[in-house]
mmCIF file of C-alpha atoms in Angstrom:
data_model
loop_
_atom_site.group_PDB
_atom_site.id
_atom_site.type_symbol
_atom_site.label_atom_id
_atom_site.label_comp_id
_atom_site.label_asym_id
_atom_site.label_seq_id
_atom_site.Cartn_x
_atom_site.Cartn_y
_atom_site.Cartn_z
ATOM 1 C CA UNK U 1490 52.350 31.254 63.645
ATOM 2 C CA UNK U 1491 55.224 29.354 65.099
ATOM 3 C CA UNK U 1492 57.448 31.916 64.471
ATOM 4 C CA UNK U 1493 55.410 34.629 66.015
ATOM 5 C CA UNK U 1494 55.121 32.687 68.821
ATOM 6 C CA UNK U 1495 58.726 32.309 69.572
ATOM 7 C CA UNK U 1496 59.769 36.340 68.514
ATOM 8 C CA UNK U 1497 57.089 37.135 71.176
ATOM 9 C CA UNK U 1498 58.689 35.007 73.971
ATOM 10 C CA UNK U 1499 62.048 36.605 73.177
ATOM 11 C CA UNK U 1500 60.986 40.027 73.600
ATOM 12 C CA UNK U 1501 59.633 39.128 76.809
ATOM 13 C CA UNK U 1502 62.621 37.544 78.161
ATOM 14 C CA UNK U 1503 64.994 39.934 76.903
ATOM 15 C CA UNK U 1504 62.611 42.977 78.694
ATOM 16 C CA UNK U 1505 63.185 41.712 82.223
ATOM 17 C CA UNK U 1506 65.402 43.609 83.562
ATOM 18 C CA UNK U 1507 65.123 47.447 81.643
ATOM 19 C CA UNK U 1508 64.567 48.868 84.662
ATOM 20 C CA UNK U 1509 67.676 47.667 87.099
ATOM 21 C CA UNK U 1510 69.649 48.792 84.888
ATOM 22 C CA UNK U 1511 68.323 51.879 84.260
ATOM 23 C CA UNK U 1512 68.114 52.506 88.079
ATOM 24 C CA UNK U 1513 71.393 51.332 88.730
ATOM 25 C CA UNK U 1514 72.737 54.277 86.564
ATOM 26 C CA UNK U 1515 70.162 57.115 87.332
ATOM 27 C CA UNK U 1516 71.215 60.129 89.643
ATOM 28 C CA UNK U 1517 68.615 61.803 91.149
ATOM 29 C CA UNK U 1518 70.191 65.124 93.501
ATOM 30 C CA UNK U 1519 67.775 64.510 96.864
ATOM 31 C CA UNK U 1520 70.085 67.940 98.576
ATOM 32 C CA UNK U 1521 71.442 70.705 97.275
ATOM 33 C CA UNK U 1522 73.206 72.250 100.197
ATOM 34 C CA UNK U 1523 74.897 75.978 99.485
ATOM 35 C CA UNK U 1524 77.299 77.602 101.798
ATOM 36 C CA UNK U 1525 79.621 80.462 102.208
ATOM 37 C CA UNK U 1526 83.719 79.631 102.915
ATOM 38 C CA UNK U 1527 84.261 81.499 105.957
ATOM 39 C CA UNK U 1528 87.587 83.167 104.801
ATOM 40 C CA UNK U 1529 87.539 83.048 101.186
ATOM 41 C CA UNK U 1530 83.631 83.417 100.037
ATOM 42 C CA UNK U 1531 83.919 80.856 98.003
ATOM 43 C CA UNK U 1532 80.547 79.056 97.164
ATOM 44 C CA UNK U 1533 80.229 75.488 98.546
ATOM 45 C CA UNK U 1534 78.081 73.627 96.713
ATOM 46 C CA UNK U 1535 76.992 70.109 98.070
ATOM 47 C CA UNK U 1536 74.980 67.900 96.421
ATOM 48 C CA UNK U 1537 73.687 64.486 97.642
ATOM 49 C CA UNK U 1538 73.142 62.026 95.207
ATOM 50 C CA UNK U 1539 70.822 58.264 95.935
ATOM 51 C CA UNK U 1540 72.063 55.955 93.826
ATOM 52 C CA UNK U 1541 70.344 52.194 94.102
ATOM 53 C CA UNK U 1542 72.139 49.290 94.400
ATOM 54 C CA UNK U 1543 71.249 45.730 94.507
ATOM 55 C CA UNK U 1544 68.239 46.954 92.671
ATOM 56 C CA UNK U 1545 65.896 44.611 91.304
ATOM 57 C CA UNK U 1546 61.951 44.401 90.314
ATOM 58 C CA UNK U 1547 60.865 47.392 92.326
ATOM 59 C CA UNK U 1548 63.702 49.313 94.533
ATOM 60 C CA UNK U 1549 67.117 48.545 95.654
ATOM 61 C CA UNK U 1550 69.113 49.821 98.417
ATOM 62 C CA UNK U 1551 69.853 53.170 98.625
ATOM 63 C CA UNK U 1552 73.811 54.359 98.360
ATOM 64 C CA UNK U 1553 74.103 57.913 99.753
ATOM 65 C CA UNK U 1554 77.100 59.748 97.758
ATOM 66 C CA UNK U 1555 78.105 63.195 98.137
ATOM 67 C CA UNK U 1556 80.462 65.819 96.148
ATOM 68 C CA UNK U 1557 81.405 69.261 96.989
ATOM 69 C CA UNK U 1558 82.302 71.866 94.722
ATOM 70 C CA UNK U 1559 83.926 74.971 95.460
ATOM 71 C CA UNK U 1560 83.833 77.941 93.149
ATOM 72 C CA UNK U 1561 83.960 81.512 93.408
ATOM 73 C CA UNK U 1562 80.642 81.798 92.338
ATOM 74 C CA UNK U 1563 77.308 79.385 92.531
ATOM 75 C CA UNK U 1564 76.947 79.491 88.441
ATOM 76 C CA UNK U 1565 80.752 78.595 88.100
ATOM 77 C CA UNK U 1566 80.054 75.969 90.865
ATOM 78 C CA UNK U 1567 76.954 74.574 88.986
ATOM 79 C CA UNK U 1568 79.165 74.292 84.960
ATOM 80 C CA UNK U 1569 81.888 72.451 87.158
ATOM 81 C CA UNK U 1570 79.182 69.776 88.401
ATOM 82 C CA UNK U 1571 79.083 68.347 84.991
ATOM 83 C CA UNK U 1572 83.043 67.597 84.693
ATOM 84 C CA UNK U 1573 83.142 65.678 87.965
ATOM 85 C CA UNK U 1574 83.174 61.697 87.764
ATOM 86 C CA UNK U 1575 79.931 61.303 89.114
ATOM 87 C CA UNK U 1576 77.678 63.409 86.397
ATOM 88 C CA UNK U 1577 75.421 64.054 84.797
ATOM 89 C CA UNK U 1578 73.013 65.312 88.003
ATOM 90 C CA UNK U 1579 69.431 65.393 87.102
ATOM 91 C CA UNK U 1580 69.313 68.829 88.581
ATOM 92 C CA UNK U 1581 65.175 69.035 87.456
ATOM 93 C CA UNK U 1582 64.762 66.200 90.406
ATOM 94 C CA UNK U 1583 66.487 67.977 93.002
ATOM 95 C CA UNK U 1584 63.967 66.996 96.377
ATOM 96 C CA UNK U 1585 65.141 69.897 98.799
ATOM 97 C CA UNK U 1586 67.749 72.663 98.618
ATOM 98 C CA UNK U 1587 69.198 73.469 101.954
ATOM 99 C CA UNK U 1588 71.283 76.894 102.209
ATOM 100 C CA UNK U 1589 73.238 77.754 105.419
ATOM 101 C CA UNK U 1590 72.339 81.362 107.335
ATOM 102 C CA UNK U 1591 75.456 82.337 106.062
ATOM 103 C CA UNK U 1592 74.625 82.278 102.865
ATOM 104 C CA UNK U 1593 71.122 83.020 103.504
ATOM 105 C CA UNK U 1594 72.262 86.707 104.932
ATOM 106 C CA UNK U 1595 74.614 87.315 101.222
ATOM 107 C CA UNK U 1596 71.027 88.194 99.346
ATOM 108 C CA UNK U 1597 70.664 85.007 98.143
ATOM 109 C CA UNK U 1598 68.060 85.546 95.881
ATOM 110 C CA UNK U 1599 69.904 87.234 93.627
ATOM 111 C CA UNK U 1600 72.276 84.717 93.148
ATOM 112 C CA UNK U 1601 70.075 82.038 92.594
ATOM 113 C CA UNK U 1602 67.897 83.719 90.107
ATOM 114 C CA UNK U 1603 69.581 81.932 87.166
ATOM 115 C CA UNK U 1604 67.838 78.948 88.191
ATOM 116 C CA UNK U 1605 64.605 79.852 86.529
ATOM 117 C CA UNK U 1606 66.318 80.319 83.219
ATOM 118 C CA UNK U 1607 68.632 77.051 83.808
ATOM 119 C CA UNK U 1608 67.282 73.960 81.722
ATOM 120 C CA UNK U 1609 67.168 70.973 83.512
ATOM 121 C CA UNK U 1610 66.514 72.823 87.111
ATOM 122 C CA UNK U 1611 63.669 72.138 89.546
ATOM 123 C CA UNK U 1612 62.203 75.182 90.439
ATOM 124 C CA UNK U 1613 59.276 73.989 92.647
ATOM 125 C CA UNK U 1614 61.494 72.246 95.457
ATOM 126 C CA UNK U 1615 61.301 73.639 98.694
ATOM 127 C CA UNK U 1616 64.449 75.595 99.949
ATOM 128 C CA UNK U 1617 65.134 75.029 103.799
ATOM 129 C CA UNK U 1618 67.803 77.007 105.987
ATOM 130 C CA UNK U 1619 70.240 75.251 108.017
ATOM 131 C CA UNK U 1620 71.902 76.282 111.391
ATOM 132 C CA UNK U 1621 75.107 74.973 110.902
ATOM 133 C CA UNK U 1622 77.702 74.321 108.604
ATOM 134 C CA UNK U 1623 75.706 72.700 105.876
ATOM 135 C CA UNK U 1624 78.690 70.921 103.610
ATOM 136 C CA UNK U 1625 79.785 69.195 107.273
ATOM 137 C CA UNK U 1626 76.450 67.941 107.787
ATOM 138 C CA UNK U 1627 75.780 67.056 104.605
ATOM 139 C CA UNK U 1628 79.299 64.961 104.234
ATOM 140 C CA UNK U 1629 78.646 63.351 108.214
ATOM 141 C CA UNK U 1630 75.340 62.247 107.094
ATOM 142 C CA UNK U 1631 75.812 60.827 103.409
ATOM 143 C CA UNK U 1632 78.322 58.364 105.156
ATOM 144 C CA UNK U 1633 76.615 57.596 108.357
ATOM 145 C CA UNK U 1634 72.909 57.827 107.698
ATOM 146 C CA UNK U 1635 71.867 56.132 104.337
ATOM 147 C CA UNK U 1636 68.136 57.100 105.566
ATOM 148 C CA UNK U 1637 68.857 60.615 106.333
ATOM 149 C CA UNK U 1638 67.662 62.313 102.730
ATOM 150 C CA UNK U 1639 63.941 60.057 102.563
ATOM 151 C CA UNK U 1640 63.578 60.840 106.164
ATOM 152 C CA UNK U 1641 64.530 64.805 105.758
ATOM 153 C CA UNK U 1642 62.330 65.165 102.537
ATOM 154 C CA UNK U 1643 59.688 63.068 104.778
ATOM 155 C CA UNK U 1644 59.752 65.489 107.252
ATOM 156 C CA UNK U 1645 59.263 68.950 104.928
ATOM 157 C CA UNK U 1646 56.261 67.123 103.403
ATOM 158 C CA UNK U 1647 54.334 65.788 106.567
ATOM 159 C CA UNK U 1648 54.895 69.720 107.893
ATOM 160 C CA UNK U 1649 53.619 71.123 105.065
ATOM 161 C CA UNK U 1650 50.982 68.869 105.087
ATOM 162 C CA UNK U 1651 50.093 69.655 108.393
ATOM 163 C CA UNK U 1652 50.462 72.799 108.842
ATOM 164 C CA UNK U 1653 53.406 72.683 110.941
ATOM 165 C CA UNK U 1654 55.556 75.211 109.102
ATOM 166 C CA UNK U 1655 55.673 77.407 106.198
ATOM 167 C CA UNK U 1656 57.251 75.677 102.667
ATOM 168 C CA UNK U 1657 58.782 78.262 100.601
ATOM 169 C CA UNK U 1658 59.730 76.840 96.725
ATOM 170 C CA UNK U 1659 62.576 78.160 95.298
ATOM 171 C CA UNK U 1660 60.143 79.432 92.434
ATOM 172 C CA UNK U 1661 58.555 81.636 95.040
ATOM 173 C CA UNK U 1662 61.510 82.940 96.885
ATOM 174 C CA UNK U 1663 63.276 83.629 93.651
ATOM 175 C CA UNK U 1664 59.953 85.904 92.145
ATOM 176 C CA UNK U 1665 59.218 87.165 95.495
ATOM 177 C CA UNK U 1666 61.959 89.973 95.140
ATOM 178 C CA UNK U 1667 59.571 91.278 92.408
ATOM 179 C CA UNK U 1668 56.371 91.071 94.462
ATOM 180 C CA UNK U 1669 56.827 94.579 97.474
ATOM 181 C CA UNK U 1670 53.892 93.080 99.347
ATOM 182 C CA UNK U 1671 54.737 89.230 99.857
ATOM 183 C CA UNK U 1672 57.316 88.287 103.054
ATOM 184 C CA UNK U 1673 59.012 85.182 103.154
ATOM 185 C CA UNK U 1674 59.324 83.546 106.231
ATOM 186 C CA UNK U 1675 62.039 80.269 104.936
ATOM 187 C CA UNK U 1676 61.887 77.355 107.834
ATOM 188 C CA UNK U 1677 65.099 77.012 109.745
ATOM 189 C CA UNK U 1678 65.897 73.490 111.081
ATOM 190 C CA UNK U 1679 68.895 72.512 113.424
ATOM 191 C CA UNK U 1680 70.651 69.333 114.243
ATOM 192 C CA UNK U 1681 68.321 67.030 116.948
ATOM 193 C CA UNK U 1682 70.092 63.805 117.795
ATOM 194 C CA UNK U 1683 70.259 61.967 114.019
ATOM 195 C CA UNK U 1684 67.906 64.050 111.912
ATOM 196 C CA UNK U 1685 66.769 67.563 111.866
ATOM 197 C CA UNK U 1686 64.372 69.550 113.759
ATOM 198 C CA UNK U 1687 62.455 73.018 113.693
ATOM 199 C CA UNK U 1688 64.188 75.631 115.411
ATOM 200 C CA UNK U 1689 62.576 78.972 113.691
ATOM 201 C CA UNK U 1690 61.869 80.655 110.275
ATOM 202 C CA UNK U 1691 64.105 83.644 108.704
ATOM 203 C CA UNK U 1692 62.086 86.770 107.491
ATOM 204 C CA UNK U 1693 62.870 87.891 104.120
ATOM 205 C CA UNK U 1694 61.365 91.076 102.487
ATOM 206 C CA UNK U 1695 61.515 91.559 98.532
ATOM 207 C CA UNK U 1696 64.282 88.596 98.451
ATOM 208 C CA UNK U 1697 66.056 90.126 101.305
ATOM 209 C CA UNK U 1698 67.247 88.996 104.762
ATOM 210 C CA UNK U 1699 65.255 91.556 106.946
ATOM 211 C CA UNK U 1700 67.972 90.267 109.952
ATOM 212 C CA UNK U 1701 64.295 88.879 112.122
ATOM 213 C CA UNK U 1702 63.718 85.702 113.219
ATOM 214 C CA UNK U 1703 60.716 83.838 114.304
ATOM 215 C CA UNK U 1704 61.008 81.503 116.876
ATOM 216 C CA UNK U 1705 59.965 78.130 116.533
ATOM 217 C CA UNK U 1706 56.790 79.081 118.600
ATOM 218 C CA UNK U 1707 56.173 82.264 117.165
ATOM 219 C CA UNK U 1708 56.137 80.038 113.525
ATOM 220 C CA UNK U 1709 53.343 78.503 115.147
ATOM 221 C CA UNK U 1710 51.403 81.272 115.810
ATOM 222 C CA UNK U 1711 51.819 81.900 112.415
ATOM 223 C CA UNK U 1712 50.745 79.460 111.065
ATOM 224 C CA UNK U 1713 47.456 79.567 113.080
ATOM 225 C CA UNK U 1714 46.819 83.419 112.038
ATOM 226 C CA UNK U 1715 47.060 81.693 108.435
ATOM 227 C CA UNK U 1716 44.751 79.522 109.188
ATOM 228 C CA UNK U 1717 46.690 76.207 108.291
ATOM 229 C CA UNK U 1718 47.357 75.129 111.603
ATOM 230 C CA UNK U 1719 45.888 72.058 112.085
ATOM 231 C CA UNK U 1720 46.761 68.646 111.691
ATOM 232 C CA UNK U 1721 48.590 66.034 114.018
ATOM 233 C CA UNK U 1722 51.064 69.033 115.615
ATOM 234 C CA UNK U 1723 50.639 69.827 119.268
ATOM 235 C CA UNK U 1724 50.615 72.796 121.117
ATOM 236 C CA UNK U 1725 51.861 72.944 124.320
ATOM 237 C CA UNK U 1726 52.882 75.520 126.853
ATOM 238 C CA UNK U 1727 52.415 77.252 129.928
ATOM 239 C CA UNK U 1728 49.986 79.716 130.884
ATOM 240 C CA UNK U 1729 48.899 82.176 134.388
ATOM 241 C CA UNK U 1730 45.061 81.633 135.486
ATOM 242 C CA UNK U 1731 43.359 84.629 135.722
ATOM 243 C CA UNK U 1732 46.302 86.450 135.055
ATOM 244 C CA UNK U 1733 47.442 85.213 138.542
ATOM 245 C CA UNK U 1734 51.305 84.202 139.612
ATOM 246 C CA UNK U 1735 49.759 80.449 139.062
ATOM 247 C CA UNK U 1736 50.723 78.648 136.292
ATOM 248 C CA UNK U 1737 48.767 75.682 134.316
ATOM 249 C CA UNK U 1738 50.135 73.618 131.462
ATOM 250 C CA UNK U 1739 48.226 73.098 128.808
ATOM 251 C CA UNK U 1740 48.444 70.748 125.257
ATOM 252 C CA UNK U 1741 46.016 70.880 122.622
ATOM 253 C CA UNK U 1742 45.387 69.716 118.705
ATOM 254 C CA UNK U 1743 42.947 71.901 116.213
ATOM 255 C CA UNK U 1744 40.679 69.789 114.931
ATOM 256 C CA UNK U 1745 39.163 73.072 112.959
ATOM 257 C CA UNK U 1746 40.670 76.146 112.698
ATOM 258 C CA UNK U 1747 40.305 79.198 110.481
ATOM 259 C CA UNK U 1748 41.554 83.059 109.999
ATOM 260 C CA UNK U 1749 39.998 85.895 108.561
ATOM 261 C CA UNK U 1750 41.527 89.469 107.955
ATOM 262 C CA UNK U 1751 38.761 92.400 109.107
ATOM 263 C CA UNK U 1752 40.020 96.224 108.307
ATOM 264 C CA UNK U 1753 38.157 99.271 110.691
ATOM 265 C CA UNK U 1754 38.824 102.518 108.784
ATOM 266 C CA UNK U 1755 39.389 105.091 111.346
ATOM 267 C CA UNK U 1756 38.356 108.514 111.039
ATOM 268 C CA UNK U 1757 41.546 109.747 111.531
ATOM 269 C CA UNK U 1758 45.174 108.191 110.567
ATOM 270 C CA UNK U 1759 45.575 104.814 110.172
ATOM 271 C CA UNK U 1760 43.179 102.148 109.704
ATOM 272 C CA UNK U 1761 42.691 99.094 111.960
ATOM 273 C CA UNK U 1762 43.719 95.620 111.377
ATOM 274 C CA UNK U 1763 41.954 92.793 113.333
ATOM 275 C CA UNK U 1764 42.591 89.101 112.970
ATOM 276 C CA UNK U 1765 39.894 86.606 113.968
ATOM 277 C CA UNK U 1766 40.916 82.940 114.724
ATOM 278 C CA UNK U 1767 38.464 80.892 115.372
ATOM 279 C CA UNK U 1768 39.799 77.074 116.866
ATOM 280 C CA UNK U 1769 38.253 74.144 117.414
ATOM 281 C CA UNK U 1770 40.381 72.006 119.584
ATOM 282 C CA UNK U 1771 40.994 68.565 121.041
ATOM 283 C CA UNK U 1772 42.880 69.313 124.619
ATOM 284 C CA UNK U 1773 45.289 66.882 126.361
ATOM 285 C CA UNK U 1774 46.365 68.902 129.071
ATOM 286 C CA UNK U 1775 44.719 71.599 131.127
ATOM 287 C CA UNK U 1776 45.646 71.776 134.523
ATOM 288 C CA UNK U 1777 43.286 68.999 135.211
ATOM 289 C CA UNK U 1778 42.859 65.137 133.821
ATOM 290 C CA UNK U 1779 40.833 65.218 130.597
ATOM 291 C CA UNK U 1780 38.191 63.777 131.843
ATOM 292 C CA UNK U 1781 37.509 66.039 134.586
ATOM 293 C CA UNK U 1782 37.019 68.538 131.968
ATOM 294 C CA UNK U 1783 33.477 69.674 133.654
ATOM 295 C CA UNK U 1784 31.680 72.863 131.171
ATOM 296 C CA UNK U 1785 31.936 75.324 134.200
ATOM 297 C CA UNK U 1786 35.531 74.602 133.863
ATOM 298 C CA UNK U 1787 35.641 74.289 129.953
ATOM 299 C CA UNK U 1788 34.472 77.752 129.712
ATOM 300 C CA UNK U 1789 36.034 79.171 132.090
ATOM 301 C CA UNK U 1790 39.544 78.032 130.515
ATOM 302 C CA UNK U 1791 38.405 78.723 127.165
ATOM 303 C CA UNK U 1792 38.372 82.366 127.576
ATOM 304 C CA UNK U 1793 41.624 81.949 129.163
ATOM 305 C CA UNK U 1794 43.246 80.084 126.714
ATOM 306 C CA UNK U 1795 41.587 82.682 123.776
ATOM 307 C CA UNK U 1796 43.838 85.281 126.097
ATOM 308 C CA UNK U 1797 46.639 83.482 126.432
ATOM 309 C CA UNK U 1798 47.107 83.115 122.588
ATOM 310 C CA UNK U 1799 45.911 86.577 121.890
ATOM 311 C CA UNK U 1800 49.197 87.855 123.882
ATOM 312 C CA UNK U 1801 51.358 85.680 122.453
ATOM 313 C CA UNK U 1802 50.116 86.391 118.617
ATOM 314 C CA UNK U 1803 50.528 90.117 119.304
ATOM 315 C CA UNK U 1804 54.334 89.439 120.389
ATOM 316 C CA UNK U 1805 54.468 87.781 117.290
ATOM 317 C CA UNK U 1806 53.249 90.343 114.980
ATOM 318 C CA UNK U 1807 54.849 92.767 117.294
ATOM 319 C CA UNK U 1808 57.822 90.590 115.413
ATOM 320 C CA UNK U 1809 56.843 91.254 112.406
ATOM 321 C CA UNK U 1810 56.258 94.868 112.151
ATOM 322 C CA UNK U 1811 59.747 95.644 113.673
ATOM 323 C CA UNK U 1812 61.109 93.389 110.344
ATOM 324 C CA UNK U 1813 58.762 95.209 108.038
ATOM 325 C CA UNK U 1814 57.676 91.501 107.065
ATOM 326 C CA UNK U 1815 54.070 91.350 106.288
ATOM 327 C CA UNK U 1816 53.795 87.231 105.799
ATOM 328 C CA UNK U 1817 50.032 87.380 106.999
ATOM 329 C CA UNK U 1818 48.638 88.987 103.865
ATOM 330 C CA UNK U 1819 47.479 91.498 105.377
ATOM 331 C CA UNK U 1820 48.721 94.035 102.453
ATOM 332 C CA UNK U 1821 47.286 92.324 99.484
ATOM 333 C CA UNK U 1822 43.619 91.894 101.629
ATOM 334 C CA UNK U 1823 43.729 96.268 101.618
ATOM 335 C CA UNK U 1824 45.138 96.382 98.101
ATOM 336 C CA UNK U 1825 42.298 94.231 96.898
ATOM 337 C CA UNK U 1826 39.759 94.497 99.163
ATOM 338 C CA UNK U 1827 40.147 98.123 100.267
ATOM 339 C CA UNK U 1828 41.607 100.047 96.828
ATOM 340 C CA UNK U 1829 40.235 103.611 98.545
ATOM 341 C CA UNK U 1830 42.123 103.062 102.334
ATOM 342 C CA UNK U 1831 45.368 101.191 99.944
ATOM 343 C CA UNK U 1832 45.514 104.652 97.751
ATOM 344 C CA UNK U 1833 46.056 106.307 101.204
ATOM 345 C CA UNK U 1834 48.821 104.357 102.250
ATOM 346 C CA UNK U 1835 52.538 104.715 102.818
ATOM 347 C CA UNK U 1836 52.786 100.933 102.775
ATOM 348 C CA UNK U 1837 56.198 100.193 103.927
ATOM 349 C CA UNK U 1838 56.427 103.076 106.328
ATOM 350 C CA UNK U 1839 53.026 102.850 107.581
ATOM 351 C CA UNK U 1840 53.018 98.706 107.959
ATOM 352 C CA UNK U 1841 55.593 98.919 111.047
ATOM 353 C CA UNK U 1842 53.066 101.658 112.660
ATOM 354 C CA UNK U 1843 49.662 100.311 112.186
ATOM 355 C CA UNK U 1844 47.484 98.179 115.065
ATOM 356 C CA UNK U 1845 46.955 95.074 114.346
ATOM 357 C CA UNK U 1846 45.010 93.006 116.679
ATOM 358 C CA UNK U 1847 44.646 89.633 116.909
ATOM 359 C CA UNK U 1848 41.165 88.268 118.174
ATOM 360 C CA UNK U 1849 40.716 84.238 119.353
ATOM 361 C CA UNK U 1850 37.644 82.256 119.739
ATOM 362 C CA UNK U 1851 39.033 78.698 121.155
ATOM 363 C CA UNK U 1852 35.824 75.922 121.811
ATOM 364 C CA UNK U 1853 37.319 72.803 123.251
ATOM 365 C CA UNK U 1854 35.635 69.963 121.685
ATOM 366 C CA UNK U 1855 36.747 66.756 124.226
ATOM 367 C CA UNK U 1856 34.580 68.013 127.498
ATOM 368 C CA UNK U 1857 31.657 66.687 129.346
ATOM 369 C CA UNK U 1858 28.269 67.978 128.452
#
């Protein structure tokens, strides 16, 4: 029994500390940045790897540590990753891959399709474009900004979360080359200050850079035809009053919003497309101190504001239909919805052509009775 005793209190004291070291060795790739050399076409690949130090019974301090690899190819750049001094990366725990607009335009799909077939790759991560040179940013950051991956990957999730933009995986951007009726639209995010910040989307078709961009508003609007945007974003903006030369600002959260696709066959050519948003919303601004919000008022700026973002989703889809980008669905609702009006349809010529209308019902919820 004595003995026992004693081989179980060894155990236990020689268990302590599994995990340090463990943690001390593990490399986990937070960014995967890919870029085009300018002159040569090279592929730059970047990867960011947190090791902990100083780590002890829960987690240590991070150590930010970046390597670049240049190859004339991304697969020959990927092999040479495993012959540099600080391998092996755990490539399946990749947090984020970020790839410059310069790559982006090179149909990048295509060369990243190995990746589904690659052991050891994470396929689910969300793939983010940067406006910039992505190996600089990458190599400024990893030595100035030991913060700058938790708060980056912190950022992707509370938007997607939210509803503040669209997350793409690299899983879906990769199979969406074999899907004709599924557009892409990949977040773009530029330099703000120390970290990142939304400046638009890219619109991909079948894989493919269409050459359209969304601006960071219009990815808004989006994201309210979609019906996911709600959360703790804010809109903001300015609008005319009666359609007069005076202008009101206005600010407002949706507390409840939804979207639903309606098609109108039409006795003759093609059919019509309406989109009904209905919003429930918390305002902060609108032309006059909350609380002065009286219901002659309220409804009187409710139609308004239903106006105001009918106009500006229209511009938006306008947007779409010149790209040939169909990110709303709106294909797949005729295709299963509407098999008889889909079996008379040109889709990809007649997409650009058809009307599609976008119809908002806006009830502001903070007003006086």
């Amino acid at each position: 029994m004595k003995k026992a005793a004693i081989g179980i209190l060894s155990l236990l004291l020689l268990t302590g500390c599994w995990d340090r070291l463990l943690l001390r060795n593990l490399q986990l790739v937070d960014i995967a940045g890919l870029d085009l050399d300018k002159e040569s076409g090279d592929v730059k690949l970047s990867i960011i790897v947190t090791k902990l130090k100083n780590s002890g019974q829960g987690e240590g301090e991070p150590n930010l540590q970046m390597t670049e690899i240049r190859e004339p190819s991304l697969i020959e750049a990927v092999g040479q990753g495993d012959y540099t001094d600080r391998s092996p990366f755990l490539g399946i725990n990749t947090r984020i891959y970020m790839i410059s607009k310069r790559f982006a335009a090179q149909n990048p799909v295509s060369t990243l399709t190995f990746l589904l077939n690659t052991p050891y790759s994470s396929v689910n991560t969300p793939v983010i474009v940067f406006d910039g040179n992505v190996s600089k940013l990458l190599k400024t950051q990893s030595e100035n900004n030991k913060d700058f991956t938790k708060n980056l990957n912190e950022f992707i999730l509370s938007s997607e979360r939210n509803g503040m933009m669209p997350t793409v995986s690299m899983m879906r951007f990769i199979l969406s080359r074999e899907e004709p009726l599924e557009g892409i639209a990949l977040p773009v995010l530029k330099k703000f200050n120390s970290g990142m910040e939304l400046s638009g989307a890219l619109l991909f078709r079948q894989g493919k850079n269409t050459g359209v961009s969304l601006s960071k508003e219009q990815v808004q609007m989006s994201m309210l035809l979609l019906g996911k945007g709600k959360g703790r974003q804010r809109y903001t903006g300015q609008m005319s009053e009666n359609g007069e030369g005076r202008h009101i600002e206005y600010g407002f959260s949706v507390k409840k919003g939804n979207s639903k696709i309606s098609v109108h066959p039409e006795s003759r050519g093609l059919p019509k497309v309406t989109i009904g948003v209905r919003l429930r919303i918390n305002v902060f601004g609108l032309g006059k101190s909350v609380h002065m919000l009286k219901a002659d008022y309220v409804n009187r700026m409710e139609k308004e504001l239903s106006k105001h973002l009918e106009e500006k989703a229209a511009a938006m889809i306008e947007t779409l239909q010149k790209a040939n980008c169909d990110i709303l669905g709106i294909g797949m609702e005729l295709k299963a919805y509407h098999p008889n009006i889909w079996k008379s349809l040109n889709w990809r010529k007649d997409f650009p052509d058809m009307s599609i209308e976008p119809n908002f019902d806006v009830q502001i919820l903070n007003s006086e009775e």
